[in-house]
XYZ file of C-alpha atoms in Angstrom:
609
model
C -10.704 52.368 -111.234
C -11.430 55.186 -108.357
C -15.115 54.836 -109.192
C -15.094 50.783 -109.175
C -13.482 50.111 -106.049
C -15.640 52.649 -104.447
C -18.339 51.083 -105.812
C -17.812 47.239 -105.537
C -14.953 47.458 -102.696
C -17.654 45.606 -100.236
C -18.514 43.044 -102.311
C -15.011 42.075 -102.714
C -14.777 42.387 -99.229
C -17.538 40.207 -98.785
C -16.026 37.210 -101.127
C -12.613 37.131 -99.530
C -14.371 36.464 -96.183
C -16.445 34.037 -97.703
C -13.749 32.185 -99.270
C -11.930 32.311 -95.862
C -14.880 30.701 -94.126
C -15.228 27.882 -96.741
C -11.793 27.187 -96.581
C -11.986 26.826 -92.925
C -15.057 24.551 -92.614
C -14.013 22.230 -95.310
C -10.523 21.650 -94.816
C -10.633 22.410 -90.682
C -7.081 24.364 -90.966
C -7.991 27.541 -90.085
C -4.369 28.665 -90.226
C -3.048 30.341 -91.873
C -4.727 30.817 -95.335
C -8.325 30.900 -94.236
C -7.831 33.505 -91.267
C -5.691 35.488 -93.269
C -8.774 35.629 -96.013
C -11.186 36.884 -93.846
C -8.683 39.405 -92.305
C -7.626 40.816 -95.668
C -11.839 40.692 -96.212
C -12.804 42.640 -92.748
C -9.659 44.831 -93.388
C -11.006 45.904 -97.036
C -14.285 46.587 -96.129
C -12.945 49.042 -93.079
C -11.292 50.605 -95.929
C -14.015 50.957 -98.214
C -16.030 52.178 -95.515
C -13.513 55.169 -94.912
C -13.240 56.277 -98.387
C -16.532 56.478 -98.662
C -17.235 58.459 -96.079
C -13.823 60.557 -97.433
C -15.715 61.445 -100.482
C -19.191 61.670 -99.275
C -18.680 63.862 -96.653
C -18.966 61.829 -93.840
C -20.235 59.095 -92.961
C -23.669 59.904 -92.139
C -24.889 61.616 -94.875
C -28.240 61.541 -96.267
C -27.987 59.596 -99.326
C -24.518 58.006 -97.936
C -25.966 57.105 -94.609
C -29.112 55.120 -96.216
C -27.262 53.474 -98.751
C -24.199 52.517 -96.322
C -26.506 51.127 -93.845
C -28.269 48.913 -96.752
C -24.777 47.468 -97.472
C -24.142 46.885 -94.055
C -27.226 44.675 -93.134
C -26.739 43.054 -96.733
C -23.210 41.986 -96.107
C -24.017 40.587 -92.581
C -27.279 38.861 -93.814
C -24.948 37.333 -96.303
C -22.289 35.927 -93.839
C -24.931 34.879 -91.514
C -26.785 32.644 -94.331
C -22.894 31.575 -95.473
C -22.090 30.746 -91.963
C -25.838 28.472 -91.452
C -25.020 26.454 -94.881
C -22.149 25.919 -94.279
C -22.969 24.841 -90.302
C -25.762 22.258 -92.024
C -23.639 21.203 -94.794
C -21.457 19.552 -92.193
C -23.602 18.596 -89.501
C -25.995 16.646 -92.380
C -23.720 15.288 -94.941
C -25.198 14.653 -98.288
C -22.790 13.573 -101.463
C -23.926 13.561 -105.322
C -21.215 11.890 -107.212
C -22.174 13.470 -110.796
C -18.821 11.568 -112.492
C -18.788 8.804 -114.826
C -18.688 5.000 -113.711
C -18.827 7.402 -109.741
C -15.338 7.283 -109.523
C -15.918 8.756 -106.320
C -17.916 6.530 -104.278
C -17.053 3.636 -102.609
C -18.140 -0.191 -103.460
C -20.982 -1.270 -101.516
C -18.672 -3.938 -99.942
C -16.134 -1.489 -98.918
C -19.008 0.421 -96.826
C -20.314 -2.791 -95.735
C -16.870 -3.654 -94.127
C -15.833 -0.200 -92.984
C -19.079 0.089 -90.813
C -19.071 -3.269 -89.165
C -15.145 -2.284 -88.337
C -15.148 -2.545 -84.980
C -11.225 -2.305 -83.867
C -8.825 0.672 -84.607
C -6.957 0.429 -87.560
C -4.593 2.982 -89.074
C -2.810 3.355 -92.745
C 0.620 4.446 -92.782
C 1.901 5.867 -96.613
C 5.600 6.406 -96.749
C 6.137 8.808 -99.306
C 8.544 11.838 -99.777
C 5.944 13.438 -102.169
C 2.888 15.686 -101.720
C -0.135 13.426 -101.203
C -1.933 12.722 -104.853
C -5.303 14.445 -104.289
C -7.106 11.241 -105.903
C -5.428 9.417 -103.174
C -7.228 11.927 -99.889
C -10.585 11.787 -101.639
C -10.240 7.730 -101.285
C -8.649 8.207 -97.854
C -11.366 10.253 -96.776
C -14.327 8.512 -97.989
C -13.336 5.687 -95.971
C -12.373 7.690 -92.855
C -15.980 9.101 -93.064
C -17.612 5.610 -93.267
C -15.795 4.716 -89.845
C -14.136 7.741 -88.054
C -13.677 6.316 -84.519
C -11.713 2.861 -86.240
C -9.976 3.929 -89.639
C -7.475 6.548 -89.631
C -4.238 7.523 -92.437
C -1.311 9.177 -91.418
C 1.991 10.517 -94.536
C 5.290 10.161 -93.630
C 8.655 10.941 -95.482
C 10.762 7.615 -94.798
C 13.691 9.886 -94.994
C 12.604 12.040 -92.195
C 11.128 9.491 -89.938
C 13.818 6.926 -90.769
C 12.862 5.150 -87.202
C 9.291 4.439 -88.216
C 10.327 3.464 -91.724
C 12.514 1.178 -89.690
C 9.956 -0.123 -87.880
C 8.005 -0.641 -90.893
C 10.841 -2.307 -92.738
C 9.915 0.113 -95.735
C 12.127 -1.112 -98.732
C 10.906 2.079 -101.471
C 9.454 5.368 -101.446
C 5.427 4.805 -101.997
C 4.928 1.771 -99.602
C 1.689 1.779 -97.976
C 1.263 -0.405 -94.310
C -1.753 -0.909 -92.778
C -1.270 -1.412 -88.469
C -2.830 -2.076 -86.011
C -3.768 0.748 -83.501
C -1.307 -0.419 -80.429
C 1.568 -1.166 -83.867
C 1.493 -4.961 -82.320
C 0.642 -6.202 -86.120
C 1.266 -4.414 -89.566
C 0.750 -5.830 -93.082
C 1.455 -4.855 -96.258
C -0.974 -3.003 -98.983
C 0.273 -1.724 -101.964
C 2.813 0.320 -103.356
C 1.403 3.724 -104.699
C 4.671 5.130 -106.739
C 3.343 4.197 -109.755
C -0.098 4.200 -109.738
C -2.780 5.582 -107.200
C -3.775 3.906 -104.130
C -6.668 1.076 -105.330
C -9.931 0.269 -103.523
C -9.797 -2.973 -104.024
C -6.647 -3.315 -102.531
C -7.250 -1.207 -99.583
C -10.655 -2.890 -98.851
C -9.036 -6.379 -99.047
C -6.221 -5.575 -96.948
C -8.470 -4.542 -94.337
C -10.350 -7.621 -94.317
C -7.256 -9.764 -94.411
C -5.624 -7.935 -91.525
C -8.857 -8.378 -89.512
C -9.049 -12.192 -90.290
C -8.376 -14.399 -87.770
C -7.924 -17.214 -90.376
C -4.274 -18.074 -91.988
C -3.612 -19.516 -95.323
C -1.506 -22.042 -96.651
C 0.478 -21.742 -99.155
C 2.652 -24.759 -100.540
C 5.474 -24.477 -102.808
C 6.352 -27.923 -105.294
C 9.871 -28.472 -105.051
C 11.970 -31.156 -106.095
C 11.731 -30.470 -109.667
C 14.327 -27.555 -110.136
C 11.805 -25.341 -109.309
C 12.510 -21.603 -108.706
C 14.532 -21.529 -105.202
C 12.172 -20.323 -101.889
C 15.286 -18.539 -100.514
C 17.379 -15.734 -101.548
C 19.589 -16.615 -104.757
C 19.801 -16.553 -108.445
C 16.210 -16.777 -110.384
C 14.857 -17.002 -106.709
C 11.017 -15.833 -105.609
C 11.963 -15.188 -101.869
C 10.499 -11.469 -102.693
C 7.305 -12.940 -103.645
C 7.252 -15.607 -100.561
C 8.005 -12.590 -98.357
C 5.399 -10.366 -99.606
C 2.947 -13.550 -99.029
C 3.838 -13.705 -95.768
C 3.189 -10.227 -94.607
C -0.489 -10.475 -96.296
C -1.782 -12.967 -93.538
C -0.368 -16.565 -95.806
C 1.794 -18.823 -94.267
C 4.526 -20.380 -96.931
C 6.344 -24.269 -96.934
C 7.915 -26.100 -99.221
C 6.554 -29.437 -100.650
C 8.029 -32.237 -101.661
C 5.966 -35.054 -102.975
C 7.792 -38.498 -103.369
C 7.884 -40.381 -106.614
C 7.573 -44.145 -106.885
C 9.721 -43.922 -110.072
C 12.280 -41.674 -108.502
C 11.573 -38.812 -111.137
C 11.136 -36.670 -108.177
C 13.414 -36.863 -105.069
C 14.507 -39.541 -103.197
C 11.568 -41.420 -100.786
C 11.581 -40.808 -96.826
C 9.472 -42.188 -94.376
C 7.653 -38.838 -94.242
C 6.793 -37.555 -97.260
C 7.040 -33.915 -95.813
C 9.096 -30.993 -96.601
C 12.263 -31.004 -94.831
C 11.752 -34.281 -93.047
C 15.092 -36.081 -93.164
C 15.763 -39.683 -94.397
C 15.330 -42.156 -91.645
C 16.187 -45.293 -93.174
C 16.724 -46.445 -96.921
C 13.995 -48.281 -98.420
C 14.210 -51.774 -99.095
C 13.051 -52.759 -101.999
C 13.471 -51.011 -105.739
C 11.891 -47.942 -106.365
C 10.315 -49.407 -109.119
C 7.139 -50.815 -108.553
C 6.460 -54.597 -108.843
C 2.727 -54.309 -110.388
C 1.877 -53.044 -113.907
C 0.002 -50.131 -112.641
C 0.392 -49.341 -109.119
C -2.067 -46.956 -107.089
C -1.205 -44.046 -104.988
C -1.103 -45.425 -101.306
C -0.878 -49.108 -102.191
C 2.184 -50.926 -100.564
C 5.019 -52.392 -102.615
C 5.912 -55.681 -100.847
C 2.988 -57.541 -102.253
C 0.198 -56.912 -104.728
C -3.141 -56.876 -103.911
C -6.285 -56.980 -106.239
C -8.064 -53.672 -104.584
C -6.349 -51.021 -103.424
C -5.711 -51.500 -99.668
C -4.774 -47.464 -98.568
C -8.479 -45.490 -97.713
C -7.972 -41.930 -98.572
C -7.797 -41.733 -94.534
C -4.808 -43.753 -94.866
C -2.433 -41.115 -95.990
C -0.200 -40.030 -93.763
C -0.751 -35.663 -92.746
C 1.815 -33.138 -91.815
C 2.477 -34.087 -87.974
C 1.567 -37.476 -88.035
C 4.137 -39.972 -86.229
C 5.463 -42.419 -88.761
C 4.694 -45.678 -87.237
C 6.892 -48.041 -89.157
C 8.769 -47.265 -92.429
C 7.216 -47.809 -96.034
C 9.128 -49.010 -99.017
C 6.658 -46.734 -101.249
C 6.284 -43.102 -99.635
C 2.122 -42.024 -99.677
C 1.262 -39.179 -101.651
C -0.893 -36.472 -100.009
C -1.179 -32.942 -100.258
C -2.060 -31.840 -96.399
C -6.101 -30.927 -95.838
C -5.715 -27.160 -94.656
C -3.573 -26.239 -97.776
C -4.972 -23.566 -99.635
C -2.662 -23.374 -102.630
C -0.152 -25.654 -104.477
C 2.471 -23.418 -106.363
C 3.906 -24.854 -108.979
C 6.416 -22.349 -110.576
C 9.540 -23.116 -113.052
C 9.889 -26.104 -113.124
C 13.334 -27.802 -114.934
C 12.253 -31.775 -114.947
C 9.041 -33.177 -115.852
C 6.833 -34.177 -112.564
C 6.559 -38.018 -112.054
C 3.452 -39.961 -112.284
C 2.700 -40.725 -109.062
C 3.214 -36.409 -108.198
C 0.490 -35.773 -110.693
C -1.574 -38.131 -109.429
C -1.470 -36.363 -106.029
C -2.092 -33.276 -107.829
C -5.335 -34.647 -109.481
C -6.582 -35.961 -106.155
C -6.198 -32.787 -104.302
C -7.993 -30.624 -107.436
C -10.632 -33.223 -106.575
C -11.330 -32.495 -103.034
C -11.635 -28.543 -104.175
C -8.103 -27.235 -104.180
C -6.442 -24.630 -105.937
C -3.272 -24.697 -107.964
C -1.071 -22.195 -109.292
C 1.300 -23.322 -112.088
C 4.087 -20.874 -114.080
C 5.708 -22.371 -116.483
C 8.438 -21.278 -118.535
C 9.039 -21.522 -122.258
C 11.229 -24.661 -123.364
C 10.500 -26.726 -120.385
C 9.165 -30.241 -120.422
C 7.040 -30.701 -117.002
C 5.281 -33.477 -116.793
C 1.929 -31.238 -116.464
C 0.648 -31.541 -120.289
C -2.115 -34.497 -118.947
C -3.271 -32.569 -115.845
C -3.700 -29.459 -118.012
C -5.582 -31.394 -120.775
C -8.427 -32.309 -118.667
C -8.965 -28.638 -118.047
C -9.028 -27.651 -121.452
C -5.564 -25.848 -121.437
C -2.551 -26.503 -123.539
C 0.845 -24.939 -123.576
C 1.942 -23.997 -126.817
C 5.347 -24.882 -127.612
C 6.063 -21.515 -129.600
C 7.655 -18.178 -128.283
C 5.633 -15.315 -127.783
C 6.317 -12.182 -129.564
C 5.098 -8.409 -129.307
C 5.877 -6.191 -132.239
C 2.992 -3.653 -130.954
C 6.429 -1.109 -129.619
C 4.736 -0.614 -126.169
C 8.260 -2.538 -125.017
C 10.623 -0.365 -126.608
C 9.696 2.809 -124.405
C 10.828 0.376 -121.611
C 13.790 -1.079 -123.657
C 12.379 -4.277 -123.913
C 12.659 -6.542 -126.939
C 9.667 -8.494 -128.923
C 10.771 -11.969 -126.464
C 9.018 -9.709 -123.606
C 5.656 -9.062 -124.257
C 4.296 -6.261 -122.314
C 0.653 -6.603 -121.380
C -1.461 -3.721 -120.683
C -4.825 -5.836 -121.691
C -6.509 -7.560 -119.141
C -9.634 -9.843 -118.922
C -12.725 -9.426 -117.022
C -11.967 -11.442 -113.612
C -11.409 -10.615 -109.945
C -7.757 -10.845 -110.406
C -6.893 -8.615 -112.798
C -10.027 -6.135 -113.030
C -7.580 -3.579 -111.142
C -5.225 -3.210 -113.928
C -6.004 -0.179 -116.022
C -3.453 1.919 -114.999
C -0.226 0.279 -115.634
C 1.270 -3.056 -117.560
C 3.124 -6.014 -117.128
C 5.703 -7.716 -119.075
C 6.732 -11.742 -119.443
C 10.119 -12.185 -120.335
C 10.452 -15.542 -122.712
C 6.782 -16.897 -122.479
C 5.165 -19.164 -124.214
C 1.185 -18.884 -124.924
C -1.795 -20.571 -123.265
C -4.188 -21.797 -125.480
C -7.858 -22.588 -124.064
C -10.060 -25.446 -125.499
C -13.452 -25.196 -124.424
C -14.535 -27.692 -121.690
C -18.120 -28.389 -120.065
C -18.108 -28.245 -116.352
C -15.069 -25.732 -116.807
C -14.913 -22.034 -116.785
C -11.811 -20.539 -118.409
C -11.041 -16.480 -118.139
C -8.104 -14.948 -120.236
C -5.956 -12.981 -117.597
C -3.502 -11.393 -120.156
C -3.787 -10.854 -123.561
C -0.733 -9.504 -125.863
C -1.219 -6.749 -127.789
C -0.755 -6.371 -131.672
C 0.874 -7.529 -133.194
C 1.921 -10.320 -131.804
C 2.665 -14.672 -132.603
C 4.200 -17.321 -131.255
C 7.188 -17.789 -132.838
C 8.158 -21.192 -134.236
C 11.780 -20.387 -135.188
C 12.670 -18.086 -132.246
C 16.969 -18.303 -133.510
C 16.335 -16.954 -136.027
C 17.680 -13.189 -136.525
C 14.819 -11.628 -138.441
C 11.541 -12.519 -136.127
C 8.518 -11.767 -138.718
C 5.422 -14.346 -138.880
C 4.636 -17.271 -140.913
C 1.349 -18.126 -141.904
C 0.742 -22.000 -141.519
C 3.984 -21.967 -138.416
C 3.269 -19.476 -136.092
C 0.579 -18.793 -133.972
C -1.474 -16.113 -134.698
C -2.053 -13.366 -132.047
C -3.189 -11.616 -129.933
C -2.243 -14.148 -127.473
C -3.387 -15.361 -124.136
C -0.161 -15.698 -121.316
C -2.786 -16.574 -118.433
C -5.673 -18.139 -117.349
C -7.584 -18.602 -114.869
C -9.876 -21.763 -114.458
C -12.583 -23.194 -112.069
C -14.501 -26.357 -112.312
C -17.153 -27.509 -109.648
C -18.332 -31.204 -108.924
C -15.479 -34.530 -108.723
C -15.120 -34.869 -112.402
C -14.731 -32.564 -115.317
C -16.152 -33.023 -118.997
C -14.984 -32.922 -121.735
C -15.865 -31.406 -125.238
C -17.954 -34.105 -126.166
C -20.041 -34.246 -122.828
C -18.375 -37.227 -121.680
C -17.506 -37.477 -117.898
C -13.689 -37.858 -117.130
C -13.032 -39.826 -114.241
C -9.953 -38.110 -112.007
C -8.295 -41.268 -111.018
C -4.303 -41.659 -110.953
C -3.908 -44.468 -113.139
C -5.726 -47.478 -114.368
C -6.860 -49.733 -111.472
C -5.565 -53.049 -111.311
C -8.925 -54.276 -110.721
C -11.938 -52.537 -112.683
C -13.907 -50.370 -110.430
C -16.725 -47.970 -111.052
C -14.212 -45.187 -108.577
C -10.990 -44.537 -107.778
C -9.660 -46.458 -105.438
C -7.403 -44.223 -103.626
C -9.558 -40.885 -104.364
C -10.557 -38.624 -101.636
C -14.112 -37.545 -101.100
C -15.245 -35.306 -103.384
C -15.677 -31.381 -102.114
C -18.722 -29.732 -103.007
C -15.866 -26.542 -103.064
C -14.829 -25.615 -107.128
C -11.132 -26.792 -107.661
C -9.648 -23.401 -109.424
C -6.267 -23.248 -111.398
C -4.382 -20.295 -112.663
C -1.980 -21.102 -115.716
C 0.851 -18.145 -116.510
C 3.248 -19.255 -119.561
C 6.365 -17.660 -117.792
C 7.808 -17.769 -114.015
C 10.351 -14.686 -114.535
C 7.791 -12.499 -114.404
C 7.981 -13.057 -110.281
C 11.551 -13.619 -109.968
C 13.335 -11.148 -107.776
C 14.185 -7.856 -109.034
C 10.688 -8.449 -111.323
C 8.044 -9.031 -108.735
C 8.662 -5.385 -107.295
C 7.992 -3.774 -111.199
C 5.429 -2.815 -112.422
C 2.000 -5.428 -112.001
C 4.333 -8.049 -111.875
C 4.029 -9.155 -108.229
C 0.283 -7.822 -108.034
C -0.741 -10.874 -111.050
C 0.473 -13.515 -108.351
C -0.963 -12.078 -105.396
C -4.151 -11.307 -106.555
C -4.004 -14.946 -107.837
C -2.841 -16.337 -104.604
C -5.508 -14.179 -102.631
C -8.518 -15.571 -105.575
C -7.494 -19.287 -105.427
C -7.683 -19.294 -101.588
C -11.059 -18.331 -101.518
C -10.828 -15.426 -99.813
C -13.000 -12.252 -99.697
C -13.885 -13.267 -103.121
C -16.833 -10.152 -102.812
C -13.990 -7.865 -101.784
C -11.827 -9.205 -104.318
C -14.037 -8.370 -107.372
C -14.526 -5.272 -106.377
C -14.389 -3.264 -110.299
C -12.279 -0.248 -109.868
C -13.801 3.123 -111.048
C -12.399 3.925 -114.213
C -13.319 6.555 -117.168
C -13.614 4.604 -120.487
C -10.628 4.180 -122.441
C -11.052 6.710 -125.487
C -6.898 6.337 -126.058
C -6.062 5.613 -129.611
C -3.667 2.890 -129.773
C -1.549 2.933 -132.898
C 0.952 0.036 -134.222
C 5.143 1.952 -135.033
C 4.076 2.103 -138.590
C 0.933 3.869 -138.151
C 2.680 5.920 -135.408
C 5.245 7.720 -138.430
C 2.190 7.822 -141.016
C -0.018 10.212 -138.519
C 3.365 12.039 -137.734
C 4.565 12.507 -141.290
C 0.723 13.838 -142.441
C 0.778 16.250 -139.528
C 4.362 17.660 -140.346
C 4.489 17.605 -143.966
C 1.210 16.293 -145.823
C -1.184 18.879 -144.291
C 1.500 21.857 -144.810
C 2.131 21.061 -148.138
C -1.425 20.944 -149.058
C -1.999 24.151 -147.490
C 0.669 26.007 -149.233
C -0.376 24.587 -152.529
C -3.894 25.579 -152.038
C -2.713 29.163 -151.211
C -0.397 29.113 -154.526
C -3.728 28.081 -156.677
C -6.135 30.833 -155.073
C -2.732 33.244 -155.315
C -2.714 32.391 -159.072
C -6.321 32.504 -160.070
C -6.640 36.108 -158.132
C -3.574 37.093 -160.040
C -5.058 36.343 -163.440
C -8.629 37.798 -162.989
């Protein structure tokens, strides 16, 4: 051991002061683990350097002197070659990202935006854990893009309970982006569960730095889900809207046939009733058109689509029959839970605003009768009346039941190409089935695992399927849909006019339609509201399917938006309960037993020869 260290003490010297120096220029800390590297370094080579000249008689021996000063110039021709690689290494940065899918680099969108950021913008990640080192590489990489404008900062909401009160920081794992004076924070993502996501970051960024607000409106009147705090309510999701750049309302269409709510003179949300009408709320003509007055019939319809009165407008004189009309600048129409079907007259304003390009969100939950069935038709989709059931297991390590299908399969579209890290779950859904449509692209959003059905006979104790009753799975719980030009198709080719009812007089248009929009009218369809109740929308990728849904049907930073995440391939072997016990019981018995029996038969055949 004498003889090694002798030998080799200076090159050990020589690594610790290497590793000190890398340490240093890559993680700019010089304190205190890379200075105390190249201390203990310099400090064993000063020792080396006495013990040899201990044992060779001094230090400037022949032999000693020669080979001493050849280790000398080596070891300082080696730092000064470190120290010069290292110097250019930094000054010209050059990355090779050797992994697959290059997990490591960022989207070309996400470099496109970072180096056009031209304001100050800092993340703030409330955590009380160490920082996830997949989460610093992504930090980093977009720091580097734009270091004067982009900036992250941990803190431990316990310790800095001020800022977390600033911040109004709810859970450990919350990440805010702000802006650099603090005047205006939003939202990101929570990272407890799952690592911080590009896509999210990325879009965050671009929403914070968007001038433009979107509207979101909220159908009520039906026994919908309530806005506000409360049993079954969605305030969590409205909130969580709010803070990502939307703006939120309630709307309240009026119904001719009083299915909805009671008519005003305004037919917006809130408005109080000014005066009672004055004639029936039923209509006098067989088939009445939206915007067409009630005191007298008329051949054509006598409302333009300018006619319908906008959020703001003064009411001029009262109307018997409210106007339907979904406001111009709303983005999205929420439509979620639901208890009593939607009048005629409300789907009609429904169709007409799909026609001039909107977007519509509709959750639905199992059991209900809506009104929507018609609406839906036209765009291939039907909701199946059966219960959806998951006997795959993946719910019982959450102690869920088969009525709550957990989803960890996801189709290929903006809003759910994220998901590969975690699951979702739909208590009490009912599934989506998709009939093809021309004119009309339809993409699966989540797909049950197996097996699964839709139950016909969900009372009964003993859930197991029936061939020629249930629906065979695996089954599709959402859907999201986009059609472009004024009219859809349907499966035969044949063009299906969007008009609210039959005209009283024939005519080759709708009457009371609005212009067409050269903008594709998208839909998302979900077979279950719970999943974004409160005390659900914080779980999981519960309140990330309706936000990414929101953020997709508002046409927003749709390039940002489909940003694929970087992901290995899935090489997991997924295995139904039964199959599960059959792998454990051959690993634990069949395989031992087979080994001791061969060992008996070569014990017994050496035995007898």
């Amino acid at each position: 051991m004498r003889k090694f260290l002798l030998k080799y003490g200076w090159l050990l010297a020589m690594m610790l002061v290497a590793m000190g120096l890398s340490a240093g220029f890559v993680s700019q800390l010089w304190v205190p683990v890379p200075v105390g590297m190249i201390a203990a370094g310099v400090l064993t080579f000063s020792l080396w350097l006495i013990f040899q000249e201990a044992v060779g008689g001094g230090f400037g021996g022949e032999r000693l002197t020669e080979a001493s000063t050849n280790i000398v110039i080596s070891a300082v021709s080696f730092l000064v070659i470190l120290g010069l690689t290292n110097f250019i290494a930094l000054r010209y940065v050059v990355r090779l990202d050797l992994t697959e899918n290059d997990r490591f680099t960022l989207a070309p969108e996400t470099e496109q935006l970072m180096q056009s950021l031209n304001q100050p913008v800092k993340l703030w990640i409330f955590d009380d854990r160490p920082p996830i080192p997949a989460d610093l590489e992504l930090l980093n990489n977009y720091r580097r893009l734009s270091p004067d404008n982009f900036n992250f900062e941990y803190a431990n909401p316990y310790e800095q309970d001020s800022l977390a009160l600033k911040f109004q920081v709810k859970d450990t794992g919350e990440a805010y982006l702000t802006s650099n004076d603090a005047s205006h924070s939003s939202f990101v993502q929570s990272i407890k569960n799952r690592p911080l996501s590009e896509s999210r970051l990325t879009n965050a960024i671009a929403e914070f730095l968007a001038d433009r607000t979107f509207q979101v409106s909220f159908l009520t009147g039906h026994g919908e889900r309530p806005l506000q705090p409360g049993r079954g309510a969605i305030s969590r999701a409205i909130s969580t809207l709010e803070e990502k750049n939307f703006t939120t309302a309630p709307l309240t269409l009026m119904a001719a046939s009083g299915a909805d709510v009671p008519p005003t003179a305004n037919p917006q949300a809130g408005d109080p009733v000014t005066e009672p009408s004055p004639t029936p709320e039923a209509p006098p003509t067989a088939n009445p058109q939206v915007g067409d007055p009630v005191t007298e019939p008329s051949p054509t319809p006598e409302a333009p689509p300018t006619a319908n009165p906008q959020a703001g407008d003064p009411v001029t004189e009262p109307s018997p029959t409210p106007t339907l009309a979904i406001a111009e600048d709303t983005a999205v129409v929420a439509i979620i839970g639901p208890r009593r079907p939607l009048s005629e007259t409300t789907i009609s304003a429904l169709k007409s605003y799909l026609d001039r390009g909107g977007s519509l969100f509709v959750a639905l939950d199992y059991g209900m009768e809506t009104g929507l069935d018609s609406l839906l038709a036209e765009w291939g989709i039907t909701l199946d009346k059966r219960l959806a059931i998951d006997e795959s297991g993946t719910g019982s390590f959450l102690g869920l039941g088969p009525a709550t299908p957990v989803i960890t399969k996801y189709g290929d579209h903006p809003i759910v190409r994220d998901f590969t890290e975690s699951f979702s779950f739909y208590r009490f859904s009912r599934p989506v089935i998709i009939e093809e449509k021309t004119g009309i692209t339809a993409t699966p959003l989540l797909i049950t695992n197996e097996p699964s059905w839709g139950e016909s006979e969900p009372q009964t104790q003993n859930l197991k399927f029936d061939e020629g009753k249930d629906l065979p799975g695996p089954l599709t719980l959402g859907v999201a849909l986009v059609r472009t030009g004024e009219t859809g198709r349907g499966g035969d080719g044949e063009r299906v006019q969007r008009t609210p009812s039959p005209p009283v007089t024939p005519s080759p248009s709708p009457p009371v339609s609005p212009s067409p929009s050269s903008s594709p009218a998208r839909i998302v369809v979900i077979g279950n509201s719970d999943f974004m109740s409160d005390g659900r929308f914080e779980l999981q990728l519960n309140g990330d399917v309706f936000l990414n849904s929101i953020a997709w049907l508002s046409k927003q930073n749709e390039d940002i938006l489909s940003i694929r995440p970087k992901e290995t391939t899935n090489r997991r072997i997924e295995m139904s309960p039964i199959q599960s016990r059959l792998v454990k019981l051959t690993a634990l018995a069949v395989f031992p037993l087979l080994g001791l029996l061969l060992s008996a038969i070569f014990w017994v055949q050496k035995r007898s020869s």
